[in-house]
Amino acid sequence: MMQQKRRRLAHEINVVPYIDVMLVLLVIFMITAPLLTQGVEVDLPDAAAETLDYDSENEPVVLSVDAQGNYYLNRGENPQEPVSDEDIHRIVVNILKHKPDTSVVVEGDEQVPYARVMYAMGLLQGAGVKTLGFATESPE
């Protein structure tokens, strides 16, 4: 009797479609990531000042004050929701406890009363902030 040679089927997964899908997802994320902004829309006043560069490890805490005088923090549960004075103090103290050299930047809308920005500075000073800066737009 003649023995038939049986060919073994090679079982392998074709990964080319998975690579295609991953590349498409990568392109989508690369396009949409710059469009996402955190925080609230604030019209900053113009000022001639140097731009400060921050790396991802030393990203500053940003306290925004909108035209109605509401406060927003870029850290915390929801950066789009206004925060109370007590929440500002609690969140900033907690951040400074873990990273004492964290900088804080105040983004005050150009329409907000100056007293409201000064009050925010007092809150931050009470929380123990040592380095404070103001965000402005560069004049054109």
GROMACS .gro file of N, CA and C in nm:
model
  420
    1MET      N    1   0.081  -0.118   0.000
    1MET     CA    2   0.000   0.000   0.000
    1MET      C    3   0.086   0.126   0.000
    2MET      N    4   0.035   0.215  -0.069
    2MET     CA    5   0.109   0.338  -0.081
    2MET      C    6   0.059   0.438   0.024
    3GLN      N    7   0.154   0.488   0.095
    3GLN     CA    8   0.115   0.585   0.197
    3GLN      C    9   0.108   0.724   0.134
    4GLN      N   10   0.002   0.789   0.165
    4GLN     CA   11  -0.013   0.924   0.111
    4GLN      C   12   0.052   1.023   0.207
    5LYS      N   13   0.121   1.114   0.148
    5LYS     CA   14   0.180   1.219   0.230
    5LYS      C   15   0.073   1.325   0.257
    6ARG      N   16   0.055   1.349   0.380
    6ARG     CA   17  -0.041   1.453   0.416
    6ARG      C   18   0.035   1.582   0.445
    7ARG      N   19  -0.014   1.682   0.388
    7ARG     CA   20   0.046   1.813   0.416
    7ARG      C   21  -0.019   1.870   0.540
    8ARG      N   22   0.064   1.923   0.621
    8ARG     CA   23   0.010   1.990   0.740
    8ARG      C   24  -0.022   2.134   0.704
    9LEU      N   25  -0.136   2.176   0.748
    9LEU     CA   26  -0.173   2.315   0.724
    9LEU      C   27  -0.101   2.403   0.824
   10ALA      N   28  -0.049   2.509   0.776
   10ALA     CA   29   0.018   2.604   0.865
   10ALA      C   30  -0.090   2.696   0.923
   11HIS      N   31  -0.096   2.695   1.053
   11HIS     CA   32  -0.193   2.779   1.122
   11HIS      C   33  -0.122   2.906   1.167
   12GLU      N   34  -0.154   3.014   1.107
   12GLU     CA   35  -0.098   3.140   1.150
   12GLU      C   36  -0.204   3.248   1.134
   13ILE      N   37  -0.191   3.345   1.219
   13ILE     CA   38  -0.287   3.454   1.218
   13ILE      C   39  -0.234   3.563   1.125
   14ASN      N   40  -0.320   3.610   1.040
   14ASN     CA   41  -0.283   3.718   0.950
   14ASN      C   42  -0.297   3.849   1.027
   15VAL      N   43  -0.186   3.914   1.056
   15VAL     CA   44  -0.187   4.034   1.138
   15VAL      C   45  -0.195   4.163   1.056
   16VAL      N   46  -0.189   4.153   0.927
   16VAL     CA   47  -0.192   4.273   0.843
   16VAL      C   48  -0.319   4.355   0.864
   17PRO      N   49  -0.439   4.295   0.871
   17PRO     CA   50  -0.558   4.378   0.897
   17PRO      C   51  -0.553   4.447   1.033
   18TYR      N   52  -0.496   4.382   1.132
   18TYR     CA   53  -0.485   4.444   1.264
   18TYR      C   54  -0.391   4.564   1.260
   19ILE      N   55  -0.283   4.551   1.187
   19ILE     CA   56  -0.189   4.662   1.174
   19ILE      C   57  -0.256   4.778   1.101
   20ASP      N   58  -0.335   4.748   0.999
   20ASP     CA   59  -0.407   4.854   0.927
   20ASP      C   60  -0.502   4.929   1.020
   21VAL      N   61  -0.575   4.854   1.100
   21VAL     CA   62  -0.670   4.917   1.194
   21VAL      C   63  -0.594   5.002   1.295
   22MET      N   64  -0.483   4.953   1.347
   22MET     CA   65  -0.407   5.030   1.445
   22MET      C   66  -0.350   5.158   1.384
   23LEU      N   67  -0.306   5.153   1.261
   23LEU     CA   68  -0.254   5.273   1.196
   23LEU      C   69  -0.365   5.376   1.173
   24VAL      N   70  -0.482   5.329   1.137
   24VAL     CA   71  -0.595   5.421   1.119
   24VAL      C   72  -0.630   5.486   1.253
   25LEU      N   73  -0.634   5.407   1.360
   25LEU     CA   74  -0.663   5.464   1.493
   25LEU      C   75  -0.555   5.563   1.534
   26LEU      N   76  -0.430   5.532   1.506
   26LEU     CA   77  -0.322   5.624   1.539
   26LEU      C   78  -0.338   5.756   1.466
   27VAL      N   79  -0.371   5.752   1.339
   27VAL     CA   80  -0.392   5.875   1.262
   27VAL      C   81  -0.509   5.954   1.318
   28ILE      N   82  -0.617   5.886   1.353
   28ILE     CA   83  -0.734   5.955   1.410
   28ILE      C   84  -0.697   6.025   1.540
   29PHE      N   85  -0.624   5.957   1.628
   29PHE     CA   86  -0.585   6.019   1.754
   29PHE      C   87  -0.487   6.134   1.732
   30MET      N   88  -0.399   6.121   1.636
   30MET     CA   89  -0.305   6.229   1.609
   30MET      C   90  -0.376   6.353   1.555
   31ILE      N   91  -0.483   6.334   1.483
   31ILE     CA   92  -0.558   6.448   1.429
   31ILE      C   93  -0.645   6.512   1.536
   32THR      N   94  -0.710   6.432   1.619
   32THR     CA   95  -0.805   6.487   1.716
   32THR      C   96  -0.740   6.536   1.844
   33ALA      N   97  -0.624   6.486   1.882
   33ALA     CA   98  -0.562   6.526   2.008
   33ALA      C   99  -0.534   6.676   2.016
   34PRO      N  100  -0.478   6.740   1.914
   34PRO     CA  101  -0.456   6.884   1.925
   34PRO      C  102  -0.585   6.966   1.932
   35LEU      N  103  -0.694   6.911   1.887
   35LEU     CA  104  -0.820   6.985   1.887
   35LEU      C  105  -0.885   6.988   2.025
   36LEU      N  106  -0.847   6.896   2.112
   36LEU     CA  107  -0.905   6.891   2.245
   36LEU      C  108  -0.838   6.993   2.334
   37THR      N  109  -0.917   7.073   2.402
   37THR     CA  110  -0.862   7.169   2.497
   37THR      C  111  -0.926   7.146   2.631
   38GLN      N  112  -0.845   7.162   2.734
   38GLN     CA  113  -0.898   7.147   2.868
   38GLN      C  114  -0.918   7.285   2.926
   39GLY      N  115  -1.014   7.294   3.013
   39GLY     CA  116  -1.040   7.420   3.079
   39GLY      C  117  -1.152   7.497   3.011
   40VAL      N  118  -1.163   7.622   3.048
   40VAL     CA  119  -1.270   7.706   2.997
   40VAL      C  120  -1.211   7.809   2.901
   41GLU      N  121  -1.295   7.865   2.820
   41GLU     CA  122  -1.253   7.968   2.724
   41GLU      C  123  -1.243   8.101   2.799
   42VAL      N  124  -1.123   8.159   2.797
   42VAL     CA  125  -1.098   8.284   2.866
   42VAL      C  126  -1.030   8.378   2.768
   43ASP      N  127  -1.078   8.503   2.758
   43ASP     CA  128  -1.013   8.604   2.675
   43ASP      C  129  -0.904   8.669   2.759
   44LEU      N  130  -0.779   8.634   2.731
   44LEU     CA  131  -0.667   8.684   2.810
   44LEU      C  132  -0.629   8.824   2.766
   45PRO      N  133  -0.582   8.907   2.861
   45PRO     CA  134  -0.534   9.040   2.824
   45PRO      C  135  -0.401   9.029   2.749
   46ASP      N  136  -0.369   9.133   2.673
   46ASP     CA  137  -0.243   9.136   2.598
   46ASP      C  138  -0.131   9.187   2.686
   47ALA      N  139  -0.012   9.128   2.670
   47ALA     CA  140   0.107   9.174   2.742
   47ALA      C  141   0.230   9.124   2.669
   48ALA      N  142   0.334   9.205   2.670
   48ALA     CA  143   0.460   9.164   2.610
   48ALA      C  144   0.542   9.093   2.717
   49ALA      N  145   0.547   8.962   2.711
   49ALA     CA  146   0.621   8.883   2.810
   49ALA      C  147   0.677   8.760   2.743
   50GLU      N  148   0.778   8.701   2.807
   50GLU     CA  149   0.837   8.579   2.754
   50GLU      C  150   0.744   8.461   2.775
   51THR      N  151   0.750   8.367   2.683
   51THR     CA  152   0.673   8.244   2.696
   51THR      C  153   0.750   8.147   2.784
   52LEU      N  154   0.681   8.088   2.880
   52LEU     CA  155   0.743   7.990   2.966
   52LEU      C  156   0.715   7.851   2.912
   53ASP      N  157   0.817   7.769   2.907
   53ASP     CA  158   0.800   7.632   2.859
   53ASP      C  159   0.794   7.538   2.978
   54TYR      N  160   0.699   7.446   2.974
   54TYR     CA  161   0.683   7.346   3.078
   54TYR      C  162   0.688   7.209   3.014
   55ASP      N  163   0.751   7.115   3.084
   55ASP     CA  164   0.745   6.978   3.035
   55ASP      C  165   0.626   6.908   3.098
   56SER      N  166   0.598   6.787   3.054
   56SER     CA  167   0.477   6.718   3.099
   56SER      C  168   0.483   6.683   3.247
   57GLU      N  169   0.603   6.667   3.304
   57GLU     CA  170   0.613   6.633   3.446
   57GLU      C  171   0.586   6.753   3.535
   58ASN      N  172   0.623   6.871   3.491
   58ASN     CA  173   0.609   6.992   3.572
   58ASN      C  174   0.501   7.084   3.519
   59GLU      N  175   0.394   7.026   3.470
   59GLU     CA  176   0.284   7.107   3.418
   59GLU      C  177   0.223   7.187   3.533
   60PRO      N  178   0.204   7.317   3.513
   60PRO     CA  179   0.152   7.398   3.623
   60PRO      C  180   0.003   7.376   3.647
   61VAL      N  181  -0.040   7.413   3.765
   61VAL     CA  182  -0.182   7.417   3.796
   61VAL      C  183  -0.234   7.548   3.736
   62VAL      N  184  -0.344   7.542   3.663
   62VAL     CA  185  -0.400   7.662   3.601
   62VAL      C  186  -0.533   7.694   3.667
   63LEU      N  187  -0.541   7.812   3.727
   63LEU     CA  188  -0.665   7.862   3.785
   63LEU      C  189  -0.721   7.965   3.687
   64SER      N  190  -0.834   7.935   3.626
   64SER     CA  191  -0.897   8.025   3.530
   64SER      C  192  -1.010   8.101   3.597
   65VAL      N  193  -1.022   8.228   3.563
   65VAL     CA  194  -1.132   8.311   3.612
   65VAL      C  195  -1.205   8.362   3.489
   66ASP      N  196  -1.332   8.320   3.473
   66ASP     CA  197  -1.406   8.362   3.354
   66ASP      C  198  -1.465   8.501   3.373
   67ALA      N  199  -1.532   8.552   3.272
   67ALA     CA  200  -1.585   8.689   3.274
   67ALA      C  201  -1.687   8.711   3.385
   68GLN      N  202  -1.756   8.604   3.428
   68GLN     CA  203  -1.854   8.616   3.537
   68GLN      C  204  -1.789   8.604   3.674
   69GLY      N  205  -1.658   8.578   3.680
   69GLY     CA  206  -1.588   8.567   3.807
   69GLY      C  207  -1.586   8.426   3.864
   70ASN      N  208  -1.627   8.326   3.788
   70ASN     CA  209  -1.622   8.187   3.835
   70ASN      C  210  -1.480   8.134   3.822
   71TYR      N  211  -1.442   8.047   3.917
   71TYR     CA  212  -1.310   7.986   3.916
   71TYR      C  213  -1.315   7.845   3.859
   72TYR      N  214  -1.210   7.809   3.786
   72TYR     CA  215  -1.197   7.675   3.728
   72TYR      C  216  -1.052   7.630   3.748
   73LEU      N  217  -1.033   7.504   3.782
   73LEU     CA  218  -0.899   7.447   3.794
   73LEU      C  219  -0.879   7.341   3.687
   74ASN      N  220  -0.759   7.334   3.631
   74ASN     CA  221  -0.732   7.231   3.531
   74ASN      C  222  -0.705   7.095   3.594
   75ARG      N  223  -0.708   7.087   3.723
   75ARG     CA  224  -0.695   6.961   3.795
   75ARG      C  225  -0.823   6.938   3.875
   76GLY      N  226  -0.845   6.818   3.916
   76GLY     CA  227  -0.964   6.789   3.995
   76GLY      C  228  -1.060   6.701   3.918
   77GLU      N  229  -1.181   6.690   3.972
   77GLU     CA  230  -1.279   6.598   3.916
   77GLU      C  231  -1.322   6.637   3.775
   78ASN      N  232  -1.360   6.763   3.756
   78ASN     CA  233  -1.409   6.807   3.626
   78ASN      C  234  -1.358   6.948   3.598
   79PRO      N  235  -1.261   6.963   3.507
   79PRO     CA  236  -1.206   7.096   3.478
   79PRO      C  237  -1.305   7.193   3.415
   80GLN      N  238  -1.418   7.145   3.364
   80GLN     CA  239  -1.517   7.231   3.301
   80GLN      C  240  -1.618   7.288   3.401
   81GLU      N  241  -1.617   7.239   3.524
   81GLU     CA  242  -1.713   7.284   3.626
   81GLU      C  243  -1.648   7.391   3.713
   82PRO      N  244  -1.724   7.495   3.749
   82PRO     CA  245  -1.670   7.594   3.843
   82PRO      C  246  -1.641   7.529   3.978
   83VAL      N  247  -1.536   7.578   4.045
   83VAL     CA  248  -1.500   7.524   4.176
   83VAL      C  249  -1.516   7.632   4.282
   84SER      N  250  -1.547   7.589   4.402
   84SER     CA  251  -1.565   7.682   4.514
   84SER      C  252  -1.429   7.718   4.573
   85ASP      N  253  -1.430   7.818   4.660
   85ASP     CA  254  -1.307   7.860   4.727
   85ASP      C  255  -1.247   7.745   4.807
   86GLU      N  256  -1.333   7.671   4.877
   86GLU     CA  257  -1.287   7.558   4.959
   86GLU      C  258  -1.224   7.449   4.872
   87ASP      N  259  -1.285   7.424   4.755
   87ASP     CA  260  -1.230   7.322   4.665
   87ASP      C  261  -1.094   7.365   4.610
   88ILE      N  262  -1.080   7.493   4.578
   88ILE     CA  263  -0.951   7.543   4.530
   88ILE      C  264  -0.845   7.517   4.636
   89HIS      N  265  -0.876   7.555   4.759
   89HIS     CA  266  -0.780   7.537   4.868
   89HIS      C  267  -0.745   7.390   4.887
   90ARG      N  268  -0.846   7.305   4.890
   90ARG     CA  269  -0.825   7.162   4.913
   90ARG      C  270  -0.742   7.099   4.801
   91ILE      N  271  -0.777   7.127   4.676
   91ILE     CA  272  -0.707   7.066   4.562
   91ILE      C  273  -0.563   7.115   4.554
   92VAL      N  274  -0.542   7.245   4.570
   92VAL     CA  275  -0.407   7.301   4.559
   92VAL      C  276  -0.319   7.252   4.673
   93VAL      N  277  -0.372   7.247   4.795
   93VAL     CA  278  -0.294   7.195   4.908
   93VAL      C  279  -0.254   7.050   4.882
   94ASN      N  280  -0.346   6.971   4.830
   94ASN     CA  281  -0.317   6.830   4.800
   94ASN      C  282  -0.208   6.817   4.693
   95ILE      N  283  -0.215   6.900   4.589
   95ILE     CA  284  -0.113   6.896   4.484
   95ILE      C  285   0.023   6.937   4.540
   96LEU      N  286   0.026   7.044   4.620
   96LEU     CA  287   0.152   7.092   4.675
   96LEU      C  288   0.210   6.995   4.777
   97LYS      N  289   0.125   6.916   4.840
   97LYS     CA  290   0.173   6.816   4.935
   97LYS      C  291   0.257   6.711   4.862
   98HIS      N  292   0.213   6.674   4.741
   98HIS     CA  293   0.285   6.572   4.664
   98HIS      C  294   0.400   6.631   4.583
   99LYS      N  295   0.384   6.754   4.533
   99LYS     CA  296   0.489   6.820   4.454
   99LYS      C  297   0.498   6.965   4.500
  100PRO      N  298   0.581   6.993   4.600
  100PRO     CA  299   0.586   7.129   4.657
  100PRO      C  300   0.634   7.237   4.561
  101ASP      N  301   0.707   7.200   4.456
  101ASP     CA  302   0.760   7.302   4.364
  101ASP      C  303   0.670   7.328   4.245
  102THR      N  304   0.544   7.287   4.253
  102THR     CA  305   0.449   7.307   4.143
  102THR      C  306   0.417   7.455   4.125
  103SER      N  307   0.422   7.501   4.002
  103SER     CA  308   0.387   7.640   3.971
  103SER      C  309   0.236   7.651   3.950
  104VAL      N  310   0.185   7.769   3.973
  104VAL     CA  311   0.044   7.797   3.950
  104VAL      C  312   0.034   7.916   3.856
  105VAL      N  313  -0.052   7.904   3.755
  105VAL     CA  314  -0.074   8.011   3.659
  105VAL      C  315  -0.220   8.055   3.669
  106VAL      N  316  -0.242   8.185   3.677
  106VAL     CA  317  -0.377   8.241   3.682
  106VAL      C  318  -0.411   8.292   3.543
  107GLU      N  319  -0.523   8.243   3.489
  107GLU     CA  320  -0.576   8.291   3.360
  107GLU      C  321  -0.700   8.374   3.391
  108GLY      N  322  -0.684   8.503   3.395
  108GLY     CA  323  -0.797   8.590   3.422
  108GLY      C  324  -0.853   8.649   3.294
  109ASP      N  325  -0.982   8.635   3.273
  109ASP     CA  326  -1.046   8.696   3.156
  109ASP      C  327  -1.027   8.847   3.164
  110GLU      N  328  -1.011   8.910   3.048
  110GLU     CA  329  -0.987   9.055   3.049
  110GLU      C  330  -1.108   9.133   3.096
  111GLN      N  331  -1.226   9.073   3.101
  111GLN     CA  332  -1.347   9.140   3.146
  111GLN      C  333  -1.375   9.121   3.295
  112VAL      N  334  -1.301   9.033   3.361
  112VAL     CA  335  -1.327   9.005   3.503
  112VAL      C  336  -1.275   9.121   3.588
  113PRO      N  337  -1.348   9.157   3.694
  113PRO     CA  338  -1.298   9.263   3.783
  113PRO      C  339  -1.165   9.223   3.846
  114TYR      N  340  -1.077   9.320   3.858
  114TYR     CA  341  -0.943   9.296   3.912
  114TYR      C  342  -0.950   9.239   4.053
  115ALA      N  343  -1.047   9.281   4.131
  115ALA     CA  344  -1.060   9.233   4.269
  115ALA      C  345  -1.081   9.082   4.273
  116ARG      N  346  -1.150   9.029   4.174
  116ARG     CA  347  -1.176   8.884   4.171
  116ARG      C  348  -1.046   8.806   4.147
  117VAL      N  349  -0.957   8.860   4.063
  117VAL     CA  350  -0.828   8.796   4.040
  117VAL      C  351  -0.741   8.807   4.165
  118MET      N  352  -0.744   8.921   4.231
  118MET     CA  353  -0.668   8.939   4.355
  118MET      C  354  -0.717   8.843   4.463
  119TYR      N  355  -0.848   8.822   4.469
  119TYR     CA  356  -0.904   8.728   4.566
  119TYR      C  357  -0.852   8.587   4.537
  120ALA      N  358  -0.844   8.551   4.409
  120ALA     CA  359  -0.790   8.419   4.370
  120ALA      C  360  -0.644   8.407   4.413
  121MET      N  361  -0.568   8.514   4.399
  121MET     CA  362  -0.428   8.511   4.442
  121MET      C  363  -0.419   8.490   4.592
  122GLY      N  364  -0.509   8.551   4.667
  122GLY     CA  365  -0.512   8.530   4.811
  122GLY      C  366  -0.545   8.386   4.848
  123LEU      N  367  -0.639   8.327   4.775
  123LEU     CA  368  -0.672   8.185   4.798
  123LEU      C  369  -0.550   8.097   4.773
  124LEU      N  370  -0.479   8.124   4.665
  124LEU     CA  371  -0.362   8.043   4.631
  124LEU      C  372  -0.250   8.063   4.733
  125GLN      N  373  -0.232   8.186   4.778
  125GLN     CA  374  -0.130   8.212   4.879
  125GLN      C  375  -0.165   8.140   5.008
  126GLY      N  376  -0.293   8.140   5.044
  126GLY     CA  377  -0.338   8.069   5.163
  126GLY      C  378  -0.318   7.918   5.153
  127ALA      N  379  -0.317   7.867   5.031
  127ALA     CA  380  -0.296   7.723   5.010
  127ALA      C  381  -0.147   7.688   5.009
  128GLY      N  382  -0.060   7.790   5.011
  128GLY     CA  383   0.083   7.764   5.017
  128GLY      C  384   0.157   7.772   4.886
  129VAL      N  385   0.098   7.837   4.787
  129VAL     CA  386   0.164   7.849   4.656
  129VAL      C  387   0.282   7.944   4.668
  130LYS      N  388   0.398   7.899   4.616
  130LYS     CA  389   0.518   7.982   4.621
  130LYS      C  390   0.549   8.047   4.487
  131THR      N  391   0.513   7.980   4.378
  131THR     CA  392   0.541   8.032   4.244
  131THR      C  393   0.410   8.056   4.172
  132LEU      N  394   0.385   8.182   4.138
  132LEU     CA  395   0.258   8.220   4.076
  132LEU      C  396   0.287   8.303   3.951
  133GLY      N  397   0.215   8.276   3.845
  133GLY     CA  398   0.231   8.352   3.722
  133GLY      C  399   0.096   8.387   3.663
  134PHE      N  400   0.097   8.477   3.566
  134PHE     CA  401  -0.026   8.517   3.498
  134PHE      C  402  -0.015   8.482   3.350
  135ALA      N  403  -0.121   8.427   3.295
  135ALA     CA  404  -0.126   8.396   3.152
  135ALA      C  405  -0.179   8.518   3.078
  136THR      N  406  -0.112   8.552   2.968
  136THR     CA  407  -0.154   8.665   2.885
  136THR      C  408  -0.144   8.625   2.739
  137GLU      N  409  -0.204   8.704   2.654
  137GLU     CA  410  -0.189   8.688   2.509
  137GLU      C  411  -0.078   8.781   2.464
  138SER      N  412   0.002   8.737   2.369
  138SER     CA  413   0.106   8.826   2.318
  138SER      C  414   0.044   8.924   2.220
  139PRO      N  415   0.081   9.052   2.229
  139PRO     CA  416   0.024   9.151   2.137
  139PRO      C  417   0.072   9.124   1.994
  140GLU      N  418  -0.014   9.154   1.899
  140GLU     CA  419   0.021   9.123   1.760
  140GLU      C  420   0.069   9.243   1.686
   0.00000   0.00000   0.00000
